[in-house]
CSV table of C-alpha atoms and ligand atoms in Angstrom, one decimal:
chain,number,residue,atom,x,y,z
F,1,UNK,CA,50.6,114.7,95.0
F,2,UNK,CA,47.9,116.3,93.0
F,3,UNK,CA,45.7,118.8,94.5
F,4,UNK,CA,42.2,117.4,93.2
F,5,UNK,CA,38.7,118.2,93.6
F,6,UNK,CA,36.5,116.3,95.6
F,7,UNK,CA,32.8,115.2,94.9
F,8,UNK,CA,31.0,116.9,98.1
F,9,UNK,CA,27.5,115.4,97.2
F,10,UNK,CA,28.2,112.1,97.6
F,11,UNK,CA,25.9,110.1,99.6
F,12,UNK,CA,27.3,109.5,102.7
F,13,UNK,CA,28.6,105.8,104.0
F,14,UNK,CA,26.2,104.0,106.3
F,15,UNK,CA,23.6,105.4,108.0
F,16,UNK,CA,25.4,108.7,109.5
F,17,UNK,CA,23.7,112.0,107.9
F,18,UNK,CA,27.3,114.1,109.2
F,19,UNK,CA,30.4,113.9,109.9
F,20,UNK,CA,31.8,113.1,113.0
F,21,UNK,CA,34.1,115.7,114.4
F,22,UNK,CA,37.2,115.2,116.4
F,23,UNK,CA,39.6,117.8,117.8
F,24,UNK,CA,43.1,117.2,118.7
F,25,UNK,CA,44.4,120.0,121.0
F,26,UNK,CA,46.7,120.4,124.1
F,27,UNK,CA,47.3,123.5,125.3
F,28,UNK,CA,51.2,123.4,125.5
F,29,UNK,CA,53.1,123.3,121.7
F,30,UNK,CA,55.0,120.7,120.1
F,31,UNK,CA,53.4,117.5,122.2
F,32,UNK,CA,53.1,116.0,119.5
F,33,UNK,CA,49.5,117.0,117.9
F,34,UNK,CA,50.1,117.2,114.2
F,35,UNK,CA,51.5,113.6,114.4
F,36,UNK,CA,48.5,112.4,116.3
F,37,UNK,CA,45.9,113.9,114.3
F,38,UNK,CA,47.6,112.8,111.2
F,39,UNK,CA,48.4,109.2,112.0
F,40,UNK,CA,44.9,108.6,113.5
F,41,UNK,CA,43.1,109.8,110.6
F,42,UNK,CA,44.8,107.7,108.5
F,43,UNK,CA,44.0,104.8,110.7
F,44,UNK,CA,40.0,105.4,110.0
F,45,UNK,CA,41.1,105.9,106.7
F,46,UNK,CA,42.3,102.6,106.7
F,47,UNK,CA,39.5,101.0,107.6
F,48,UNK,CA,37.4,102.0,104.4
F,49,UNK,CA,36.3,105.7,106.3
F,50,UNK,CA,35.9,108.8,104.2
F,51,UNK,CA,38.1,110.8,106.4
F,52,UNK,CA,39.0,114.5,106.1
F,53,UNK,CA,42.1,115.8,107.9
F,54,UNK,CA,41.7,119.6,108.4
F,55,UNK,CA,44.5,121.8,109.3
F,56,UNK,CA,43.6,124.6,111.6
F,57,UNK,CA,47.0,125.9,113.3
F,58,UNK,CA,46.8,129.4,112.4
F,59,UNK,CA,50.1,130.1,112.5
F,60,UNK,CA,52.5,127.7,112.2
F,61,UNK,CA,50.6,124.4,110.0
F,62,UNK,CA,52.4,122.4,109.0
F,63,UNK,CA,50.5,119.4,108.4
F,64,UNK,CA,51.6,120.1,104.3
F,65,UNK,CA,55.4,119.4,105.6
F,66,UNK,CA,54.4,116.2,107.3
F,67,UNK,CA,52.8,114.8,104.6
F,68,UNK,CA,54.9,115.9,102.3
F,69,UNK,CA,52.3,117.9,99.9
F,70,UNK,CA,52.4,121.3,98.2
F,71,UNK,CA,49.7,123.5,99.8
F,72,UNK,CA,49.2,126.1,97.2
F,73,UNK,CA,45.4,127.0,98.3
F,74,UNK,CA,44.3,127.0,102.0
F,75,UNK,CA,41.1,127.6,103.9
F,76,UNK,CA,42.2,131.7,103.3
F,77,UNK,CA,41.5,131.1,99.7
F,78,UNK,CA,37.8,129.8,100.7
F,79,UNK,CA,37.3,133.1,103.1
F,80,UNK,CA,38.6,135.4,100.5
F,81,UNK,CA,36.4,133.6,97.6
F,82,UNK,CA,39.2,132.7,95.5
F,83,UNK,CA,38.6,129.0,95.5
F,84,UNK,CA,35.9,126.6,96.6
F,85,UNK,CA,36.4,124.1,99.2
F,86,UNK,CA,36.3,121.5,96.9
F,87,UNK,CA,39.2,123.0,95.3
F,88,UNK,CA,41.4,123.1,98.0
F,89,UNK,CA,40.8,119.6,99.3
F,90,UNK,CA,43.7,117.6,98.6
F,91,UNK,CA,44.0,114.0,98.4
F,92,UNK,CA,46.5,112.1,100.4
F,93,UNK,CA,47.5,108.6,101.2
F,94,UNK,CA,44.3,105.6,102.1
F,95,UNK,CA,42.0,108.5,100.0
F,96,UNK,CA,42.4,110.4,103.0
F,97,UNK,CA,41.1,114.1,102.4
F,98,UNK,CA,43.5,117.3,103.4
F,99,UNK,CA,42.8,120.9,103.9
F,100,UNK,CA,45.7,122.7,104.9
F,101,UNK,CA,45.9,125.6,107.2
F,102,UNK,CA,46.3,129.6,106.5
F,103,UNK,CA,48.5,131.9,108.2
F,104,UNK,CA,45.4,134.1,108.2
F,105,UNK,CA,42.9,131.8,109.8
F,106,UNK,CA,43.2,133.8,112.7
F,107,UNK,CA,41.6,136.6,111.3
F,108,UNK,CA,38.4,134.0,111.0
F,109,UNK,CA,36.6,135.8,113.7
F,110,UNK,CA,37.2,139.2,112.1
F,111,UNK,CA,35.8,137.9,108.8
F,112,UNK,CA,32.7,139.8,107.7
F,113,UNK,CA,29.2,138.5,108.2
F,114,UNK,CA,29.2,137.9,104.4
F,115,UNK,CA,32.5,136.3,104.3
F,116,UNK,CA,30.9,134.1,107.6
F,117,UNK,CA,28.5,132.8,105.5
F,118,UNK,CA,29.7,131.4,102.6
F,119,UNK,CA,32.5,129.9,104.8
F,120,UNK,CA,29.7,127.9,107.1
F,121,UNK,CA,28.0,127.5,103.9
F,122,UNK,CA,31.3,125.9,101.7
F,123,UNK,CA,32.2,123.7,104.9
F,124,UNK,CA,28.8,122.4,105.7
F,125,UNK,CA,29.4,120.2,102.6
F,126,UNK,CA,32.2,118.9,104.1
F,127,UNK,CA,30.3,117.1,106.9
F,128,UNK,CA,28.1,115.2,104.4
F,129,UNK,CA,31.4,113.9,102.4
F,130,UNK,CA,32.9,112.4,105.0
F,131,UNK,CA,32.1,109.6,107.9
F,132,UNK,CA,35.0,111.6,110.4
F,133,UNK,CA,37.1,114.9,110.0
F,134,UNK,CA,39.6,115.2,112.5
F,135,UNK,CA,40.9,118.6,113.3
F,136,UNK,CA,44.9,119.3,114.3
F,137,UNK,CA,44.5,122.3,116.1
F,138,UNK,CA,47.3,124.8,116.6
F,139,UNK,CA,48.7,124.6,120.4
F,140,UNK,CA,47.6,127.3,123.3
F,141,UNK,CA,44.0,128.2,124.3
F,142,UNK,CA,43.1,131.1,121.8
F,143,UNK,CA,39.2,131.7,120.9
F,144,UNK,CA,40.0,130.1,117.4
F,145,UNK,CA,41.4,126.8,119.1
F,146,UNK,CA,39.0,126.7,121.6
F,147,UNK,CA,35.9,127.2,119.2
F,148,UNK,CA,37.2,124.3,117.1
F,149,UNK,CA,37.1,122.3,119.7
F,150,UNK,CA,33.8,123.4,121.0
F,151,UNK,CA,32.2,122.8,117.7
F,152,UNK,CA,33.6,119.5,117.7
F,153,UNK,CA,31.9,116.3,118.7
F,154,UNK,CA,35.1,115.0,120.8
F,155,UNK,CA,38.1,116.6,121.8
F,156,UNK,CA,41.7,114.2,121.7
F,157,UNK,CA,43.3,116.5,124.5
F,158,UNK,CA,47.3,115.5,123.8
F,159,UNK,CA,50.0,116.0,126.9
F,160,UNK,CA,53.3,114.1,127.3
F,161,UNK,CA,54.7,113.4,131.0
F,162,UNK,CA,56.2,116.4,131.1
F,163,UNK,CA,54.5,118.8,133.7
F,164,UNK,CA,54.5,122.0,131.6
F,165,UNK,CA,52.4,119.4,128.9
F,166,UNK,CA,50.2,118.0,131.8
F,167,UNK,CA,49.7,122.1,133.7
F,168,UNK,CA,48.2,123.4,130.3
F,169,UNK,CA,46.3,120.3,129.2
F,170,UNK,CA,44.4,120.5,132.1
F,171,UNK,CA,44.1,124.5,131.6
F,172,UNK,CA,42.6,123.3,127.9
F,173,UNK,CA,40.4,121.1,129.9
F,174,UNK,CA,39.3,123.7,132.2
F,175,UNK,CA,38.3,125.9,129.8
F,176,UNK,CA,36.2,123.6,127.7
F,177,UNK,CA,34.1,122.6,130.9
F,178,UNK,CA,33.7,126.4,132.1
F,179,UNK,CA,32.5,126.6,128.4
F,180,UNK,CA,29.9,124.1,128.9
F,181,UNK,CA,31.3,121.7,126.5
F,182,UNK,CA,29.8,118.4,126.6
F,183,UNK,CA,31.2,116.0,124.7
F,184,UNK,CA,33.6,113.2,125.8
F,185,UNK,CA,36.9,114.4,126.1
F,186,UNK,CA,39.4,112.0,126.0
F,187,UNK,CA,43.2,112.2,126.9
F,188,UNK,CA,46.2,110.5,124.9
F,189,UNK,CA,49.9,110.8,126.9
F,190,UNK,CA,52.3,110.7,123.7
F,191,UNK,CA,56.3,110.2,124.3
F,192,UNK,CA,55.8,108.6,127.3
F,193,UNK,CA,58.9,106.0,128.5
F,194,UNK,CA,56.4,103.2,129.6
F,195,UNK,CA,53.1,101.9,129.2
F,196,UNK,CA,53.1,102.2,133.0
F,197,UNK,CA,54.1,106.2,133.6
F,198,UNK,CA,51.6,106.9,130.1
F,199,UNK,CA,48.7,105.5,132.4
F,200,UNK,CA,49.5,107.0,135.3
F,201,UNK,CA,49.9,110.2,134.2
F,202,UNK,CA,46.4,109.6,132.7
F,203,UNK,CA,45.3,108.7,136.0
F,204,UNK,CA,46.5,111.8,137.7
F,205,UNK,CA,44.6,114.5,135.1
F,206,UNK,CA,41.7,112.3,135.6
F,207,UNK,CA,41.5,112.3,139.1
F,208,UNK,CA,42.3,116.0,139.7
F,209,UNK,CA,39.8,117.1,136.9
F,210,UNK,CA,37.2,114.8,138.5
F,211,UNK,CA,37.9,116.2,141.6
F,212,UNK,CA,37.9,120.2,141.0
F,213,UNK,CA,36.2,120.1,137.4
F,214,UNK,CA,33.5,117.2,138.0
F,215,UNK,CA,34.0,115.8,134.5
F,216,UNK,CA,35.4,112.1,133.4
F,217,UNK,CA,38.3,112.2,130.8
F,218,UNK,CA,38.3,109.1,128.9
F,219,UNK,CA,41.6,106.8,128.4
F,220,UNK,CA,42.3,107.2,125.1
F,221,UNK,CA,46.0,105.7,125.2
F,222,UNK,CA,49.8,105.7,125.7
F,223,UNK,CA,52.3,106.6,123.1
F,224,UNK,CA,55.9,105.9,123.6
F,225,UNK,CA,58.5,108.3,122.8
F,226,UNK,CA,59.9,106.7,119.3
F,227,UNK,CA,62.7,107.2,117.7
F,228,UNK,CA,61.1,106.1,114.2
F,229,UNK,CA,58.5,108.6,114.3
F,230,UNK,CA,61.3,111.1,114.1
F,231,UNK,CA,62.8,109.7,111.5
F,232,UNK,CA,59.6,109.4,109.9
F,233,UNK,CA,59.0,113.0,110.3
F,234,UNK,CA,62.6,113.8,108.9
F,235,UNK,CA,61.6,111.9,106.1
F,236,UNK,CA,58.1,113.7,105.4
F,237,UNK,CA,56.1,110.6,105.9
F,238,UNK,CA,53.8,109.6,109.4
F,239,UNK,CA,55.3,106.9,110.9
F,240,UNK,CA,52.1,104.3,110.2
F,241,UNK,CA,52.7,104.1,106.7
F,242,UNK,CA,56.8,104.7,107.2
F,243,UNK,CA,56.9,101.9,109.7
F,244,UNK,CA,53.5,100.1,109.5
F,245,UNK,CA,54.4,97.1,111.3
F,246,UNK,CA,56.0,99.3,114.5
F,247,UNK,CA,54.7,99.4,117.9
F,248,UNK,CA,54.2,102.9,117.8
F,249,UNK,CA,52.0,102.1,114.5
F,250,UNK,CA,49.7,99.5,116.2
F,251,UNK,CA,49.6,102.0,119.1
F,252,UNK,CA,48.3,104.9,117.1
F,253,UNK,CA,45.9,101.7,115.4
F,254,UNK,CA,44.6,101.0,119.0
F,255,UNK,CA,44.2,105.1,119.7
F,256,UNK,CA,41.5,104.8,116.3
F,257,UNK,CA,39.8,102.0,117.5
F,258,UNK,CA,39.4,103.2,121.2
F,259,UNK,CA,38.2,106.7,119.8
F,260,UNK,CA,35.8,105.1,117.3
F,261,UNK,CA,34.4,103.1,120.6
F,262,UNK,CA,32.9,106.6,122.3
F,263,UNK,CA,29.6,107.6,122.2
F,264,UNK,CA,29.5,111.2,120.6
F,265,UNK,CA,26.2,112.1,120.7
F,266,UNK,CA,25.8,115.6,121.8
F,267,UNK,CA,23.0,116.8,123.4
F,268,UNK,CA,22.5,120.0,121.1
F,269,UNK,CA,22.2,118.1,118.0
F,270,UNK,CA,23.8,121.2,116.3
F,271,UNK,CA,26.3,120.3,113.4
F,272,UNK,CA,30.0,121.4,113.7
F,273,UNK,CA,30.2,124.1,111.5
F,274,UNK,CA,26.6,126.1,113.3
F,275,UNK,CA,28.5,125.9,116.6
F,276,UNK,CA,31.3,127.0,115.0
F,277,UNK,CA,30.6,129.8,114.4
F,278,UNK,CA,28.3,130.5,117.4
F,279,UNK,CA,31.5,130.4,119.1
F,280,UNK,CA,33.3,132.8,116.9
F,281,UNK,CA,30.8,135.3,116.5
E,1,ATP,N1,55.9,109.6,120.2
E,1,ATP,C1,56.9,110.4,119.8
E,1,ATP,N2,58.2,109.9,119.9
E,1,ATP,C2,59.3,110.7,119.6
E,1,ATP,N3,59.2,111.9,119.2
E,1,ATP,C3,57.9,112.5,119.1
E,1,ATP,C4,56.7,111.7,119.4
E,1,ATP,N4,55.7,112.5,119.2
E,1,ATP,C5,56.2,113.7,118.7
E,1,ATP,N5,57.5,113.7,118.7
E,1,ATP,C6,58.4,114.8,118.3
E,1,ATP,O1,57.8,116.0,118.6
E,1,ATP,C7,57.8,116.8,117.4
E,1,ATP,C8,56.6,117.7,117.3
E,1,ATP,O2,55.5,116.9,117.0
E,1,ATP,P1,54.2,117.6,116.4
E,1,ATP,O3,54.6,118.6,115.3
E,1,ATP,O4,53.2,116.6,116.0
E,1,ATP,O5,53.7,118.5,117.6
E,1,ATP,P2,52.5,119.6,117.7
E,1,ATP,O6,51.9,119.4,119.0
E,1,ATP,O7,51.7,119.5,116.5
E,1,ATP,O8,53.4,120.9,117.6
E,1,ATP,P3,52.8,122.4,117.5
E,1,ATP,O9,52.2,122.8,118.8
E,1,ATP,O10,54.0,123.2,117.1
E,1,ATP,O11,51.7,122.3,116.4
E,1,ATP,C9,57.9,115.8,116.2
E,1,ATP,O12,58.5,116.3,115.1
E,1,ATP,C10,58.8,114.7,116.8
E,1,ATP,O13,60.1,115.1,116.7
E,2,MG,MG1,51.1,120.9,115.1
């Protein structure tokens, strides 16, 4: 796939002046994140959306494997004023937009003030070429993770039945309500068995974070464990455009549309890339 530029001063689609921002995070590794992020955004990118996918696992992306796409530039090459973001964008299946991750993104709070700027300045843009970016971020609960997801508009928490999965999604959780985050936060259970244990495990992170953390997670869906998303992944392609007419492809359909269904509007008004920053600096 070619890396090409995109046109950052198109007029954006309907009447939205910036992107919306979803984070996809979890706390614990390997539940399944990457997947989600990458199969829901090109759901909305589906449905006619000008959606940008951005990579932001500083150590270990590997969004570029998944989607089988040579990631020559990075978000490092933006910081270091090598390339501009339009350069790095890649375009991937549905018109969907890809930037992939650095291994030095976690240096991003280290960056110098200069440096700060032309990064906030470069990835403003991206907010006016594009309806949604959805952002895979890398697992655990560092200050980089947790200032994506504070910038964000709505955070996709990710756990699986496991308990290890449900312990540090709810310590993701806690953390974004001690840091006064206040958009929805919404809560998918991925390789679950059943419908029925997905949703109850749902219902127990709910209740215990309405009960010590006074805040509502939203029901944002079940995934079942599937062995064709494996074999999707062993065959560098998401399983919705592998096996588009699978359950687990309708589920991740229902996941967009359930998403796309909550209000994000933050009471701040700030765009994503401001409180961005005011987190990292
Ligand atoms: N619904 C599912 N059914 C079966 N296997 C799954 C499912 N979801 C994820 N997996 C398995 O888990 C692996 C890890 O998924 P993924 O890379 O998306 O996790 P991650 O949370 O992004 O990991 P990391 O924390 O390392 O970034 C996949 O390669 C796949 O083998
Ligand atoms: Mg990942």
């Amino acid at each position: 796939m070619a890396n090409q530029a995109v046109n950052l001063q198109q007029a954006p689609v309907g009447d939205r002046a910036v992107a919306r921002v979803l984070a996809v995070t979890s706390g614990k590794g390997g539940v399944g994140k990457t997947n989600i992020a990458t199969n829901l955004a090109l759901c909305m990118a589906a449905s006619e959306k000008r959606v940008l996918l951005l990579d932001a696992d500083i150590s270990l992306g590997n969004l570029d494997l998944l989607l089988n796409i040579r990631s020559k530039y990075n978000i490092s090459h933006v910081i270091n004023g090598s390339k501009r973001v339009e350069d790095i964008i890649q375009l991937g299946p549905l018109g969907l937009q890809i930037i992939c991750g650095a291994s030095g993104l976690d240096q991003l709070a280290d960056i110098s003030e200069s440096e700060q700027h032309r990064l906030l300045q470069h990835l403003s843009g991206l907010q006016h070429a594009s309806d949604t970016i959805v952002i895979d971020t890398a697992a655990g609960i560092s200050n980089s993770v947790v200032s994506f997801c504070l910038a964000a508009d709505h955070v996709l928490v990710v756990t699986t039945p496991e308990v290890t999965a449900m312990t540090d999604a709810y310590g993701m959780i806690k953390v974004l309500v001690r840091k006064r985050f206040d958009g929805p936060i919404s809560v998918v259970v991925n390789m679950a068995q059943s419908i029925a244990e997905g949703r109850s495990i749902y219902q127990r992170l709910a209740d215990v974070a309405a009960r010590f953390l006074r805040v509502d997670l939203y029901y944002a869906g079940v995934l079942l464990k599937d062995e064709r998303l494996c074999a999707a992944v062993r065959s560098r392609q998401p399983v919705v455009l592998a096996y588009p007419k699978s359950q687990i492809a309708s589920s991740f359909n229902s996941l967009a549309a359930r998403l796309g269904g909550i209000d994000c509007s933050r009471a701040d008004g700030g765009t994503f890339f401001r409180r961005v920053f005011r987190w990292l600096t």
